[in-house]
Coordinates of C-alpha atoms and ligand atoms in Angstrom, one line a residue:
M23 CA -54.1 43.4 -21.9
Q24 CA -54.2 39.7 -22.6
E25 CA -53.3 40.3 -26.2
K26 CA -50.4 42.4 -25.1
L27 CA -49.2 39.7 -22.7
N28 CA -49.4 37.0 -25.4
K29 CA -47.4 39.2 -27.8
L30 CA -44.8 39.9 -25.1
E31 CA -44.5 36.3 -24.1
K32 CA -43.8 35.2 -27.7
E33 CA -41.2 38.0 -28.1
I34 CA -39.4 37.0 -24.9
Q35 CA -39.4 33.3 -26.0
R36 CA -37.9 34.3 -29.3
S37 CA -35.2 36.5 -27.7
L38 CA -34.3 33.7 -25.3
A39 CA -34.0 31.2 -28.0
E40 CA -31.8 33.4 -30.1
A41 CA -29.4 34.3 -27.3
S42 CA -26.2 32.4 -28.0
D43 CA -24.1 33.3 -25.0
A44 CA -24.3 34.6 -21.4
A45 CA -23.8 38.2 -22.5
T46 CA -26.8 38.2 -24.9
L47 CA -28.9 36.5 -22.1
E48 CA -28.0 39.3 -19.8
A49 CA -29.2 41.9 -22.4
V50 CA -32.5 39.9 -22.6
R51 CA -32.8 40.0 -18.9
I52 CA -32.3 43.8 -18.7
K53 CA -34.8 44.3 -21.6
Y54 CA -37.6 42.4 -20.0
L55 CA -36.9 41.9 -16.4
G56 CA -34.9 45.1 -15.6
R57 CA -36.3 47.9 -13.5
K58 CA -37.4 49.7 -16.6
G59 CA -38.0 46.5 -18.5
A60 CA -41.2 45.5 -20.4
I61 CA -42.7 43.4 -17.6
N62 CA -42.3 46.1 -15.0
M63 CA -43.9 48.6 -17.5
L64 CA -47.0 46.3 -17.6
F65 CA -47.3 46.4 -13.8
K66 CA -47.4 50.2 -14.0
E67 CA -50.1 50.0 -16.7
I68 CA -52.4 48.0 -14.5
A69 CA -52.2 50.6 -11.7
Q70 CA -55.1 52.5 -13.2
M71 CA -57.4 49.4 -13.6
S72 CA -60.2 48.3 -11.3
I73 CA -59.4 46.0 -8.4
E74 CA -61.0 43.0 -10.2
E75 CA -59.0 43.6 -13.4
K76 CA -55.8 44.3 -11.4
K77 CA -56.1 40.9 -9.8
T78 CA -56.5 38.9 -13.0
C79 CA -53.9 40.9 -15.0
G80 CA -51.5 41.0 -12.1
E81 CA -51.5 37.2 -11.8
A82 CA -50.9 36.8 -15.5
I83 CA -48.0 39.3 -15.5
N84 CA -46.5 37.6 -12.4
K85 CA -46.7 34.2 -14.1
L86 CA -44.9 35.6 -17.2
K87 CA -42.3 37.2 -15.0
N88 CA -41.6 33.9 -13.1
D89 CA -41.6 31.8 -16.2
T90 CA -39.1 34.2 -17.8
V91 CA -36.8 34.2 -14.8
S92 CA -36.6 30.4 -14.6
E93 CA -36.2 29.9 -18.3
L94 CA -33.4 32.5 -18.3
N95 CA -31.6 30.9 -15.4
L96 CA -31.9 27.5 -17.0
R97 CA -30.2 28.7 -20.2
L98 CA -27.6 30.6 -18.3
E99 CA -26.6 27.3 -16.5
R100 CA -26.4 25.5 -19.8
F101 CA -23.9 28.1 -21.1
K102 CA -21.8 27.7 -17.9
D103 CA -21.7 23.9 -18.2
K104 CA -20.7 24.2 -21.8
S105 CA -17.7 26.5 -21.1
K106 CA -16.7 24.2 -18.2
G107 CA -16.8 20.9 -20.0
R108 CA -15.5 21.9 -23.4
F109 CA -14.4 18.6 -25.0
E110 CA -11.5 18.7 -27.5
L111 CA -11.3 15.4 -29.3
L112 CA -7.7 16.0 -30.6
L113 CA -6.1 17.1 -27.4
P114 CA -4.0 14.5 -25.7
G115 CA -5.5 13.3 -22.4
K116 CA -4.1 14.1 -19.0
M117 CA -2.7 11.0 -17.2
P118 CA -3.0 11.3 -13.4
P119 CA 0.0 9.9 -11.5
V120 CA -0.7 6.3 -10.5
G121 CA 0.2 5.1 -7.0
H122 CA 1.9 1.8 -6.3
F123 CA 3.4 -0.3 -3.6
H124 CA 6.8 0.5 -2.1
P125 CA 9.4 -2.0 -3.4
L126 CA 9.8 -3.4 0.2
S127 CA 6.0 -3.9 0.5
K128 CA 6.0 -5.6 -2.9
V129 CA 8.7 -8.1 -2.0
F130 CA 7.3 -8.5 1.5
N131 CA 3.9 -9.4 0.0
E132 CA 5.4 -11.8 -2.5
I133 CA 7.3 -13.7 0.2
V134 CA 4.2 -13.9 2.4
M135 CA 2.1 -15.1 -0.6
F136 CA 4.6 -17.8 -1.4
F137 CA 4.5 -19.3 2.1
K138 CA 0.8 -19.0 2.4
S139 CA 0.4 -20.9 -0.9
H140 CA 2.5 -23.7 0.8
G141 CA 0.2 -24.0 3.8
F142 CA 2.0 -21.7 6.2
T143 CA -0.1 -19.4 8.4
V144 CA 1.0 -15.9 9.4
E145 CA 1.8 -15.2 13.1
T146 CA 2.9 -12.0 14.7
G147 CA 4.3 -11.0 18.1
P148 CA 5.5 -8.1 20.2
E149 CA 8.4 -6.0 19.1
I150 CA 9.6 -5.5 22.7
E151 CA 10.7 -8.9 23.9
Y152 CA 12.0 -10.7 26.9
D153 CA 15.6 -11.9 26.8
W154 CA 14.3 -15.5 27.1
Y155 CA 12.2 -15.4 23.9
N156 CA 14.8 -13.5 21.9
F157 CA 17.8 -15.5 23.1
G158 CA 17.4 -18.0 25.9
A159 CA 14.8 -20.2 24.4
L160 CA 16.7 -20.1 21.1
N161 CA 19.6 -22.0 22.6
M162 CA 21.6 -18.8 23.5
A163 CA 22.2 -18.6 27.2
K164 CA 23.3 -15.3 28.7
D165 CA 27.0 -16.1 28.2
H166 CA 26.6 -17.6 24.7
P167 CA 29.1 -16.0 22.3
A168 CA 26.6 -16.2 19.5
R169 CA 24.8 -13.3 21.1
D170 CA 27.5 -11.1 19.5
M171 CA 25.9 -11.8 16.1
F172 CA 22.9 -9.8 17.3
S173 CA 23.9 -6.3 18.4
S174 CA 20.6 -5.7 20.3
F175 CA 18.9 -2.6 21.8
F176 CA 18.3 -3.5 25.5
I177 CA 15.6 -1.5 27.3
K178 CA 16.2 -3.1 30.7
E179 CA 18.4 -6.0 31.7
D180 CA 15.8 -8.6 30.6
L181 CA 13.9 -6.6 28.0
L182 CA 15.0 -5.6 24.5
L183 CA 13.7 -4.6 21.0
R184 CA 13.6 -8.0 19.3
S185 CA 16.6 -8.5 17.1
H186 CA 14.9 -11.1 14.9
T187 CA 11.3 -12.5 14.5
S188 CA 12.3 -15.9 16.0
P189 CA 10.7 -15.1 19.4
V190 CA 7.3 -15.4 17.6
Q191 CA 8.2 -19.0 16.8
I192 CA 8.9 -19.7 20.5
R193 CA 5.6 -18.1 21.5
V194 CA 3.6 -20.1 19.0
M195 CA 5.3 -23.4 19.9
E196 CA 4.7 -22.8 23.6
N197 CA 1.0 -22.7 22.9
Q198 CA 0.5 -25.1 20.1
K199 CA 1.3 -28.7 19.7
P200 CA 2.8 -29.9 16.4
P201 CA 2.1 -29.7 13.5
V202 CA 3.3 -26.1 13.6
K203 CA 3.6 -24.5 10.1
I204 CA 4.0 -20.7 10.4
I205 CA 5.7 -17.7 9.1
C206 CA 6.6 -14.7 11.2
P207 CA 6.9 -11.4 9.3
G208 CA 7.8 -8.2 11.0
R209 CA 10.1 -5.4 12.0
C210 CA 13.4 -6.1 13.9
Y211 CA 16.0 -3.9 15.5
R212 CA 19.8 -4.0 15.8
Y213 CA 22.4 -1.6 17.0
D214 CA 24.0 -1.2 13.6
A215 CA 25.4 1.9 12.0
F216 CA 23.1 3.2 9.2
D217 CA 25.2 2.5 6.2
A218 CA 24.9 1.0 2.7
S219 CA 24.3 -2.5 4.0
H220 CA 22.9 -2.0 7.5
S221 CA 19.8 -0.4 9.0
P222 CA 19.0 -0.2 12.7
V223 CA 15.4 -1.2 11.8
F224 CA 14.7 -3.8 9.1
H225 CA 12.1 -6.4 8.1
Q226 CA 12.3 -10.2 8.4
V227 CA 10.2 -13.1 7.4
E228 CA 10.9 -16.4 9.2
A229 CA 9.3 -19.7 8.5
L230 CA 9.0 -22.7 10.8
Y231 CA 7.6 -26.2 10.2
V232 CA 7.6 -28.7 13.0
D233 CA 6.0 -32.1 12.7
K234 CA 6.8 -35.8 12.8
G235 CA 9.5 -36.7 10.3
V236 CA 10.2 -33.3 8.9
S237 CA 13.5 -33.6 6.9
L238 CA 16.3 -31.5 5.5
G239 CA 15.2 -32.7 2.1
E240 CA 11.8 -31.0 2.5
L241 CA 13.6 -27.8 3.4
K242 CA 15.8 -28.0 0.4
W243 CA 12.8 -28.5 -1.9
L244 CA 10.9 -25.6 -0.3
L245 CA 14.0 -23.3 -0.9
S246 CA 14.3 -24.4 -4.5
E247 CA 10.6 -23.5 -5.0
F248 CA 11.1 -20.2 -3.2
V249 CA 14.0 -19.2 -5.5
K250 CA 12.0 -20.0 -8.6
Y251 CA 9.0 -18.0 -7.3
I252 CA 10.8 -14.9 -6.3
F253 CA 13.7 -14.8 -8.8
G254 CA 12.5 -16.8 -11.8
P255 CA 12.8 -20.4 -12.9
K256 CA 16.3 -20.2 -14.4
T257 CA 18.0 -18.8 -11.2
K258 CA 20.8 -21.1 -9.9
Y259 CA 21.1 -21.5 -6.1
Q260 CA 23.5 -23.0 -3.7
L261 CA 22.8 -24.4 -0.2
R262 CA 26.0 -24.3 1.9
P263 CA 26.8 -25.1 5.5
S264 CA 26.6 -22.3 8.0
F265 CA 26.2 -21.8 11.8
F266 CA 23.3 -20.6 13.9
P267 CA 22.8 -21.6 17.6
F268 CA 19.1 -22.4 17.1
T269 CA 19.5 -24.8 14.1
E270 CA 21.6 -28.0 13.6
P271 CA 22.7 -28.5 10.9
S272 CA 22.5 -24.9 9.7
G273 CA 22.7 -23.7 6.1
E274 CA 22.9 -20.6 4.0
L275 CA 21.1 -20.1 0.7
A276 CA 22.9 -18.1 -2.0
I277 CA 21.7 -17.5 -5.5
S278 CA 23.7 -16.8 -8.7
C279 CA 24.5 -13.1 -9.0
M280 CA 21.8 -11.3 -10.9
V281 CA 24.3 -8.8 -12.3
C282 CA 27.0 -11.1 -13.8
G283 CA 25.0 -14.3 -13.9
G284 CA 27.7 -16.1 -11.9
E285 CA 30.8 -14.8 -13.8
G286 CA 31.9 -12.7 -10.9
C287 CA 31.6 -8.9 -10.5
S288 CA 31.9 -6.1 -7.9
V289 CA 28.4 -6.6 -6.7
C290 CA 29.0 -10.3 -5.7
S291 CA 32.7 -9.6 -4.7
N292 CA 33.8 -11.8 -7.7
S293 CA 32.3 -14.9 -6.1
G294 CA 29.3 -15.1 -8.5
W295 CA 27.0 -15.8 -5.6
L296 CA 24.7 -13.5 -3.4
E297 CA 23.8 -14.6 0.1
L298 CA 20.1 -14.6 0.6
L299 CA 18.9 -16.4 3.8
G300 CA 19.8 -18.6 6.7
C301 CA 18.1 -21.9 7.5
G302 CA 18.5 -25.2 9.2
M303 CA 16.9 -28.0 11.2
V304 CA 15.5 -26.7 14.5
H305 CA 18.0 -27.5 17.3
P306 CA 16.8 -30.2 19.7
N307 CA 17.4 -27.7 22.6
V308 CA 14.9 -25.2 21.1
L309 CA 12.2 -27.9 20.9
K310 CA 13.0 -29.0 24.5
N311 CA 12.6 -25.4 25.7
V312 CA 9.0 -25.3 24.4
K313 CA 8.2 -28.8 25.8
I314 CA 8.2 -30.5 22.4
S315 CA 10.0 -33.8 22.4
P316 CA 12.9 -33.8 19.9
K317 CA 12.7 -37.6 19.8
K318 CA 9.2 -37.5 18.4
Y319 CA 9.3 -34.3 16.3
S320 CA 11.7 -32.5 14.1
G321 CA 11.4 -29.3 12.1
Y322 CA 13.1 -26.8 9.9
A323 CA 13.4 -23.0 10.2
L324 CA 14.5 -20.3 7.8
G325 CA 14.7 -16.6 8.0
M326 CA 15.5 -13.8 5.7
G327 CA 15.8 -10.0 5.6
V328 CA 13.2 -8.5 3.3
E329 CA 15.6 -5.7 2.5
R330 CA 18.2 -8.2 1.5
V331 CA 15.8 -10.1 -0.8
A332 CA 14.7 -6.8 -2.4
M333 CA 18.3 -5.7 -2.9
V334 CA 19.3 -9.0 -4.5
K335 CA 16.1 -9.0 -6.7
Y336 CA 16.3 -5.5 -7.9
I337 CA 20.1 -5.2 -7.8
I338 CA 20.2 -2.3 -5.3
D339 CA 23.6 -1.7 -3.6
D340 CA 22.4 0.7 -0.8
I341 CA 19.8 -0.2 1.8
R342 CA 19.2 3.4 2.7
V343 CA 17.3 4.1 -0.6
F344 CA 14.4 2.1 0.8
Y345 CA 13.8 4.7 3.6
N346 CA 14.7 8.0 1.8
N347 CA 11.3 8.4 0.2
D348 CA 13.0 9.7 -3.0
I349 CA 10.3 9.6 -5.6
R350 CA 12.9 9.2 -8.4
F351 CA 13.8 5.8 -6.8
L352 CA 10.3 4.7 -5.9
E353 CA 8.9 5.4 -9.4
Q354 CA 11.1 2.7 -10.9
F355 CA 9.0 -0.1 -9.4
Ligands
LIG418 ZN1 28.2 -10.7 -9.8

């Protein structure tokens, strides 16, 4: 019997080694492990033997059976793996689509990075604001005509969706003595029609620096650095007078048109310049409202729409494309 077993074991090993695919392996399985296979036949043979012999031979046959089963399964797995992971050197690889930031997030992050690198810290505040923080403290009393510049969403008589991020500046100055050097990034709301240049929800970043002896010259230097950082070192800019109730004097920064390079085209209405942001020296009344002495301290403030900066930077003529989630647009960045 032992001799028979040894012979069979060698035969099985050879057959397994020769099997080159799953189908051949299956034939080997049927031949040796099937109901009428060689191993089962051996079990039948030992039926006539004595109990002692049955025990020894039975154990040996069982061992052969188990070894064959595990060896067969192992080889079967290997065939499966091979067919799964076939590797063709000459086939071009598959490039999975790569995600990236939304153009607004990109510009937003760039602006925030610029100011952080100049020592500003980031402050945020509520999007639902009191009239006082959104207007009153910013030198715009209830009957101030400048309120018309901000078509605001009022929730109650005294409560509104903030129409700029300036209320954050007031909240910070209320709680912190100068030096105050902050930026306030965030969402703002205005009752505007959703058209090519307006959106009822948009993003702003405002910067504020209040300390002893802060001058307009410092603001001008910061703006020139900002233009270089966001639009490149060769971009020309212009600081011209403007009006805001919360700054005095007030200014407006424009950069040379990215399309025509200042020659004049339809994008810049033939002026050669594109408006970018508003700025100025903090109005003494604003400082008084937060109990900071305008005799001792001065400061500058500036604010920009992130959408506006992105539109000027990437020459986009319709603000709505930022919110449409059109992959053909988004993939260009
Ligand atoms: Zn132009």
